[in-house]
Structure formats: structure tokens, C-alpha cells
Tab-separated table of C-alpha atoms in Angstrom:
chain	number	residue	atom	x	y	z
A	1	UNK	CA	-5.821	-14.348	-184.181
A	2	UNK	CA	-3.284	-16.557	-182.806
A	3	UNK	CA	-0.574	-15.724	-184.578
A	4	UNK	CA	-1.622	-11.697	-183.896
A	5	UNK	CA	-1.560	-12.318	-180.230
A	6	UNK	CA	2.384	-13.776	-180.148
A	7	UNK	CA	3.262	-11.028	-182.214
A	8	UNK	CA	1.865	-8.582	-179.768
A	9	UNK	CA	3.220	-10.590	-177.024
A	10	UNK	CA	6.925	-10.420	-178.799
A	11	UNK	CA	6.650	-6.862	-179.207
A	12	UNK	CA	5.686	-6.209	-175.697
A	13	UNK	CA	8.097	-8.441	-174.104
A	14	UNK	CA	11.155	-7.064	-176.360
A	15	UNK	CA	9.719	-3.318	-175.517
A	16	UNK	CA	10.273	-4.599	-171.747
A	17	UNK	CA	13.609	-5.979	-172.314
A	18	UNK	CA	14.460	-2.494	-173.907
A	19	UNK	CA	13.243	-0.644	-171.072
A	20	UNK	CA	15.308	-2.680	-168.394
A	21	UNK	CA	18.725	-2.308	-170.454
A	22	UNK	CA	18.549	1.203	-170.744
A	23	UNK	CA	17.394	1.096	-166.446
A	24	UNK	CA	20.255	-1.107	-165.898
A	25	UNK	CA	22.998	1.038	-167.981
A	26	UNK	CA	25.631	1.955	-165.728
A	27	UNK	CA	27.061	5.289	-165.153
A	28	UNK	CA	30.633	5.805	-166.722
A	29	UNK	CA	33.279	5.860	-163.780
A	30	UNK	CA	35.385	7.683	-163.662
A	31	UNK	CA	32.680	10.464	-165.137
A	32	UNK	CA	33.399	11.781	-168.983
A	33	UNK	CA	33.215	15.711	-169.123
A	34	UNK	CA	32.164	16.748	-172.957
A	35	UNK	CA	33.581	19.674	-172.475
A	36	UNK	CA	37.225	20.561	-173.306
A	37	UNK	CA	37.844	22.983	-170.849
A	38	UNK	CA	36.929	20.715	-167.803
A	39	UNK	CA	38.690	18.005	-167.010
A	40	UNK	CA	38.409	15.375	-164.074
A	41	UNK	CA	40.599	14.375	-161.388
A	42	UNK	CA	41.221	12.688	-158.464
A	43	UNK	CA	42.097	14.101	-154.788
A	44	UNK	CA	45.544	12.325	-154.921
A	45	UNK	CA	46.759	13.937	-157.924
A	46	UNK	CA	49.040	16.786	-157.663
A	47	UNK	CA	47.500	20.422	-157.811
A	48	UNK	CA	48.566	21.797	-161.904
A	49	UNK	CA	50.588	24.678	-160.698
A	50	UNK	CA	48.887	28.307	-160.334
A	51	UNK	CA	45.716	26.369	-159.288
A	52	UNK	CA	43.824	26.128	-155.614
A	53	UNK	CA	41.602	23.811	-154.753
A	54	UNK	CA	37.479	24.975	-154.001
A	55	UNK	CA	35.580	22.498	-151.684
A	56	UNK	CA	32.014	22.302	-152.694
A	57	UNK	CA	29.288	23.816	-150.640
A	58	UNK	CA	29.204	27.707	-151.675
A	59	UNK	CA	27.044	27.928	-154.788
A	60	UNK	CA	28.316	30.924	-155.541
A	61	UNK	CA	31.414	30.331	-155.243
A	62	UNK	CA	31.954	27.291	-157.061
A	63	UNK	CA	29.502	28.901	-159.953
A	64	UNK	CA	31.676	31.685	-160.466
A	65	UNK	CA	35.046	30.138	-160.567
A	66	UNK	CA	33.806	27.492	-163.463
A	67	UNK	CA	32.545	29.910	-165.498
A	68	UNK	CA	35.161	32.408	-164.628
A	69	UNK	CA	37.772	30.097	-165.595
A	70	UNK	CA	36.071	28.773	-168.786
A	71	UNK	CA	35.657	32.235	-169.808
A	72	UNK	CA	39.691	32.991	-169.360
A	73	UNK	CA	39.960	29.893	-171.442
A	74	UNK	CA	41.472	27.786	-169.182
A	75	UNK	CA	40.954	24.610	-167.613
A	76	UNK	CA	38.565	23.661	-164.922
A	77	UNK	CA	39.326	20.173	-162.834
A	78	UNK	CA	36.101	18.398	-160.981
A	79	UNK	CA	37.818	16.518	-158.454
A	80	UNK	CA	36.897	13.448	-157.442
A	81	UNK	CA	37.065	10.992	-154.508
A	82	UNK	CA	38.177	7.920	-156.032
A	83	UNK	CA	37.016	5.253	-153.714
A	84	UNK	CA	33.902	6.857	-152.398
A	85	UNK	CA	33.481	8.228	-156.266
A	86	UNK	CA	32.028	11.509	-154.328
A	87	UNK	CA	32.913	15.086	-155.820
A	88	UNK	CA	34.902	16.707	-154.023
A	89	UNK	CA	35.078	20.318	-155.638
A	90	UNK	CA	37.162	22.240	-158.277
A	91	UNK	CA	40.646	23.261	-158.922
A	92	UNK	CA	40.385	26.418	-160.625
A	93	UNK	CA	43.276	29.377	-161.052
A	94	UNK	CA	44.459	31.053	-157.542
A	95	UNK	CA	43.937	34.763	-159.211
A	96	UNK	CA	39.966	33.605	-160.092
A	97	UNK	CA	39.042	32.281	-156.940
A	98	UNK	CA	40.595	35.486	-154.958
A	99	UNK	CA	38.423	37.216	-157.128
A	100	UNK	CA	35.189	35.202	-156.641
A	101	UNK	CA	35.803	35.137	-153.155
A	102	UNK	CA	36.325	38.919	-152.613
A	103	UNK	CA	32.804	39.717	-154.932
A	104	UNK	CA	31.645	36.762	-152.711
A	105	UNK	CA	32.006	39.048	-149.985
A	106	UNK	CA	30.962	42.314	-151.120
A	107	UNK	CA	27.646	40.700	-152.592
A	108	UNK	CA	27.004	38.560	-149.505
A	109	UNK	CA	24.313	41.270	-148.131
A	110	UNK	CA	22.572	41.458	-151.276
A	111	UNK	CA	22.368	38.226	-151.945
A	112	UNK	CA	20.983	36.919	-148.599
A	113	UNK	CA	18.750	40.042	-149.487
A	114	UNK	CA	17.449	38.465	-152.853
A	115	UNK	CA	16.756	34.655	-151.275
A	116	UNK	CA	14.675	36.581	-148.754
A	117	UNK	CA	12.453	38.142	-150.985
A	118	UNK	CA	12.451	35.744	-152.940
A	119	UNK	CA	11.494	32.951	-150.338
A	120	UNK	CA	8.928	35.468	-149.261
A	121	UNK	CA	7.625	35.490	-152.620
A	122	UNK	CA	7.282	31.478	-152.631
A	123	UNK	CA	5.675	31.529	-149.173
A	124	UNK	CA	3.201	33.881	-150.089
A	125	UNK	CA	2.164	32.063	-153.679
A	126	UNK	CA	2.130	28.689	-151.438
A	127	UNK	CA	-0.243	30.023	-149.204
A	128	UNK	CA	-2.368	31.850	-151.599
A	129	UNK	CA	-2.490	28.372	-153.343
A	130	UNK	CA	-3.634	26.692	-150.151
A	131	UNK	CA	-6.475	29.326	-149.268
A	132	UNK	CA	-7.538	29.273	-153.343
A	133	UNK	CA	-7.812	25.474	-152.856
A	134	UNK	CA	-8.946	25.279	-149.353
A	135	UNK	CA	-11.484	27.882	-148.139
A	136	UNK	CA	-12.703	26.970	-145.674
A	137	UNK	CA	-9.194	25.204	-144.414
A	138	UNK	CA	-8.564	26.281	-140.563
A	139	UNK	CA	-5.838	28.736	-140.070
A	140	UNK	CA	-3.660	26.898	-137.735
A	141	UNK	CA	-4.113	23.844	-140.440
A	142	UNK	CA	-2.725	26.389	-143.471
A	143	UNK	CA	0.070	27.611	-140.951
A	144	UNK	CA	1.484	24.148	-140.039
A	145	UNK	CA	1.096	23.158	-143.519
A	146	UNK	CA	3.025	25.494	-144.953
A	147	UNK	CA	6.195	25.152	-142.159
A	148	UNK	CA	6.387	21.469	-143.079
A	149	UNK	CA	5.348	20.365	-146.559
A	150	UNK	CA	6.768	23.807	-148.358
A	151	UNK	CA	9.516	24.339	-146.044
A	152	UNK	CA	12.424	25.260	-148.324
A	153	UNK	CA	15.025	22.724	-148.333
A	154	UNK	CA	13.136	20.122	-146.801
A	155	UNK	CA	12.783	17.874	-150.030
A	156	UNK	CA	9.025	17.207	-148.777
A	157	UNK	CA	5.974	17.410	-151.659
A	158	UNK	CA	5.169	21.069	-151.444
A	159	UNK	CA	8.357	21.891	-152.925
A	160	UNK	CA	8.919	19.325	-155.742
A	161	UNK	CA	9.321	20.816	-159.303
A	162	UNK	CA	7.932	17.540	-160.544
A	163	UNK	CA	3.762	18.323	-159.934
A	164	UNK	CA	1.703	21.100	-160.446
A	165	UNK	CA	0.806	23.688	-157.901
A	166	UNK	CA	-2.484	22.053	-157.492
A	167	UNK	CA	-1.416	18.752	-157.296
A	168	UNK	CA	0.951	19.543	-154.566
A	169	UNK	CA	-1.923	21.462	-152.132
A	170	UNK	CA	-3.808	18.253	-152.695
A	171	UNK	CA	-1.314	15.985	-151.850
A	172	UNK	CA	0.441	18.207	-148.606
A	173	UNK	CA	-3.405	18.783	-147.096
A	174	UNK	CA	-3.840	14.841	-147.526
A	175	UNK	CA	-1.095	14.173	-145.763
A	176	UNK	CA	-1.586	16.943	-143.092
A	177	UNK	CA	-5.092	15.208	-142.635
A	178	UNK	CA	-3.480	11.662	-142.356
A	179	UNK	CA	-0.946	12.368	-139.520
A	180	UNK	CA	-3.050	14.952	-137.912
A	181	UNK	CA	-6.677	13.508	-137.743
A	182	UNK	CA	-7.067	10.137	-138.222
A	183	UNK	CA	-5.552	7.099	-136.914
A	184	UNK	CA	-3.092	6.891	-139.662
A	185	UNK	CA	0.154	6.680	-137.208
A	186	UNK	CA	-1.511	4.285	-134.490
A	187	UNK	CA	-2.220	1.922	-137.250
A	188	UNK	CA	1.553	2.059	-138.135
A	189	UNK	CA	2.393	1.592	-134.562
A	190	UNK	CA	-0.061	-1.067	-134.029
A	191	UNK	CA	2.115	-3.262	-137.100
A	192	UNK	CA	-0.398	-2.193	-140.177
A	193	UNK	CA	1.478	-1.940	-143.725
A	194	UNK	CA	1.952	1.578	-144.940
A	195	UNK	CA	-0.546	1.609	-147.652
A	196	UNK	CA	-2.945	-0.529	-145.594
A	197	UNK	CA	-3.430	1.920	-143.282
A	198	UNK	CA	-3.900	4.492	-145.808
A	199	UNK	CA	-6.387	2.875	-147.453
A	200	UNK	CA	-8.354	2.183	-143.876
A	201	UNK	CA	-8.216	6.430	-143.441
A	202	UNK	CA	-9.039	7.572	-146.783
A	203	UNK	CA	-12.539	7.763	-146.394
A	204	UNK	CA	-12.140	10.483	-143.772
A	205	UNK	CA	-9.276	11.949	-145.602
A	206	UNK	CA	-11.937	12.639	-148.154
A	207	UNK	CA	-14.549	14.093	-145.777
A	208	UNK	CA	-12.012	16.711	-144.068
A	209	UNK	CA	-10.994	17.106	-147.567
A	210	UNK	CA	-14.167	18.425	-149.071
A	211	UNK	CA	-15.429	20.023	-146.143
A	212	UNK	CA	-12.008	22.330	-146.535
A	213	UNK	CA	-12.721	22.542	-150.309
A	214	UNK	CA	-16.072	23.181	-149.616
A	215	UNK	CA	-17.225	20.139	-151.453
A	216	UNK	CA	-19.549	19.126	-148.016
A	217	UNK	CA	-21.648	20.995	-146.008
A	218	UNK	CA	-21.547	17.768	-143.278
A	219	UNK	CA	-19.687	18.149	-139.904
A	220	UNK	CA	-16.446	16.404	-139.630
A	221	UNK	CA	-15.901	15.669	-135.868
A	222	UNK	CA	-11.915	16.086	-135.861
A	223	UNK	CA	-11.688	14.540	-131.904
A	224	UNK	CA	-13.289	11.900	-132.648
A	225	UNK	CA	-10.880	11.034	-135.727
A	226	UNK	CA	-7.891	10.319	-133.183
A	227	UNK	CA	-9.469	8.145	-132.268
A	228	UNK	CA	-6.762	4.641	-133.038
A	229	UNK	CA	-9.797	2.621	-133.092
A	230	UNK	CA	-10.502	2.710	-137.602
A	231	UNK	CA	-14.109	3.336	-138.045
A	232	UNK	CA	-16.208	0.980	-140.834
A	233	UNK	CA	-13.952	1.959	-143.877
A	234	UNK	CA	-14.033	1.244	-147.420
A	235	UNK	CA	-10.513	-0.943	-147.620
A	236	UNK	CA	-10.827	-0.821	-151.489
A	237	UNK	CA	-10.649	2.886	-152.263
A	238	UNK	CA	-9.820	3.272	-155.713
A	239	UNK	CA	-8.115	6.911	-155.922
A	240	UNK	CA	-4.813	5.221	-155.995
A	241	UNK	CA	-2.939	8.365	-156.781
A	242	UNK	CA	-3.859	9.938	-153.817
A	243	UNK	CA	-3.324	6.606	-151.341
A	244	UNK	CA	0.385	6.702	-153.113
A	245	UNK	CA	0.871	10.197	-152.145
């Protein structure tokens, strides 16, 4: 029995090790390209001759003139800041990137066209996912929720990739709840540790919660909730996915 624990103590402790080498790796600098027909560079080194240089920042515009240039069979150069390490942007061929640009231009209109209806699209799942979820959720709630935890571009939990649709309502109403009617920031204020203070709130979390799910036909007095004064909480909650959320 002895002799069975060690060994699973050995296995664990070399399955750790393994797991913090390959965490530790470090990235290759400068940065390898597998690809034959891009190269990288750095800012200081001279333009090859025929090319421009394409700051990064127009999606479109950079897209286009790699794949434009790959497709010519020519070479595409990622440039490179050498001390900061940033990219920089491409050096492509002058002829491609007049072209890009000038289909840049004459798509422009249809393109802003397509992210509109396509972030109309989004907004209208998101809130059809909040109003599934959340019943009985009040309208003002649903409307500030959506402008700040699925605002596009704001890198917030409504518009992760990394969690379901339904895990993402859960998690942006929590957090709506927390900031908006409890305590949660007073306790903050008042020198309480982050996941302290969530843990003193998430019993009425919960009730708001399930009254908006329709999970609890008791009154939840909102007003009161502000109040920065905790009521008698259970400090031990053990939904620890939702306290980390």
C-alpha cells in the first residue's frame, strides 16, 4: 500500500513538473513564420524594393494584401518592433496594396452595411437569450445589461467565445445584480477582499436571481439591498463558479 502510494505520488508530482515546463516555455523571439512566403522583419531594415509598408489597424486591409500577395506568389514581411517586440504591420507589393486600398474604398458602404446587420443580429440573439433565461427580468435590467456585458468590443463576459450562451446570461445578470443591488461595491470601498465580499452578497444574488428566473415566488425588496450595511449572510457559499464569475 505503501509502496502504491509513492508511486502515485511520483506520477503526480512528475505530471506537475510536466505541466509547469510546457507553462514556462518561452515564445521564440524573433517569431518563426512556417510559411515560405512570409517572412519577418524588423522596422530598421530597408524596404525590398517595389514594396510599401501597411500599418496595422484596417482588417481589411491588412487581410487582403497577405493573401493577395501570397496568392501572386510573392513574399509577405510581418514587421516587427525590435525592442518593444510589437508588430508593426506588413510590407507587401505597392501594385497590391493600391489595389486593396481602392476595393477598400468602393466596399466601405457595404461593409459597414454587413457589421450592422450583423451586430443587429447578435443584439437581438443576446437579448432573446436574456428574456428565455430571465422572464420575469425588469426591462430597464435587460436594457442595461445588454449595453454593458454584450457590448461589442468591450472584452466583458457576454461576449467571450469561451462559455456557452447560457453560461454567459448567468454570469452577466450575476454581476448586474452584484453592482446594482447589493452592497457589493461599498464592501470594496469599505477595504473587503474581492471574493469576500462576493461571498457576503451571494445569498441575495441568488434571491434576485430566481425571482428573475422565476425560481421564487418571494418578494425581493431591491431598496433595501443598497443598503452597505451586509445582512446575516451565509460566508461559506459553495457555488464557487458563480462567486469566481
Amino acid at each position: 500500500m505503501a509502496a502504491s502510494n509513492r508511486s502515485s505520488r511520483r506520477k503526480t508530482s512528475n505530471s506537475s513538473a510536466g505541466r509547469k515546463k510546457r507553462r514556462s516555455k518561452p515564445r521564440p523571439w524573433p517569431p518563426v513564420s512556417d510559411d515560405p512566403l512570409e517572412k519577418i522583419c524588423f522596422k530598421k531594415e530597408p524596404i525590398p524594393e517595389g514594396y510599401v509598408f501597411v500599418p496595422k489597424g484596417d482588417v481589411y486591409i491588412t487581410r487582403n494584401c497577405r493573401v493577395k500577395t501570397k496568392e501572386s506568389k510573392q513574399t509577405v514581411y510581418a514587421v516587427y518592433d525590435k525592442s518593444s517586440k510589437w508588430s508593426l504591420g506588413l510590407r507587401v507589393p505597392s501594385d497590391i496594396y493600391e489595389t486593396v486600398s481602392q476595393s477598400a474604398t468602393e466596399t466601405a458602404d457595404s461593409r459597414a452595411y454587413a457589421v450592422k446587420v450583423r451586430d443587429e443580429r447578435d443584439q437581438a440573439h443576446s437579448r432573446q437569450l436574456l428574456r428565455t433565461q430571465f422572464p420575469l427580468m425588469p426591462e430597464d435590467s435587460l436594457e442595461k445589461i445588454l449595453d454593458h456585458a454584450f457590448l461589442k468590443g468591450s472584452g466583458r463576459v457576454g461576449r467571450t467565445a469561451m462559455k456557452t450562451d447560457a453560461k454567459k446570461a448567468n454570469l452577466a445578470v450575476e454581476a448586474y445584480i452584484r453592482h446594482n443591488c447589493t452592497p457589493y461595491d461599498a464592501l470594496l470601498n469599505d477595504g473587503l477582499g474581492r471574493l469576500e465580499a462576493r461571498k457576503a452578497v451571494w445569498d441575495t444574488v441568488r434571491a434576485i436571481k430566481a425571482t428573475w428566473e422565476r425560481k421564487s415566488v418571494e418578494p425581493v425588496d431591491v431598496v433595501d439591498l443598497r443598503s452597505p450595511t451586509p445582512p446575516d449572510l451565509d460566508m461559506q457559499s459553495s457555488d464557487e463558479d458563480c462567486l469566481m464569475s
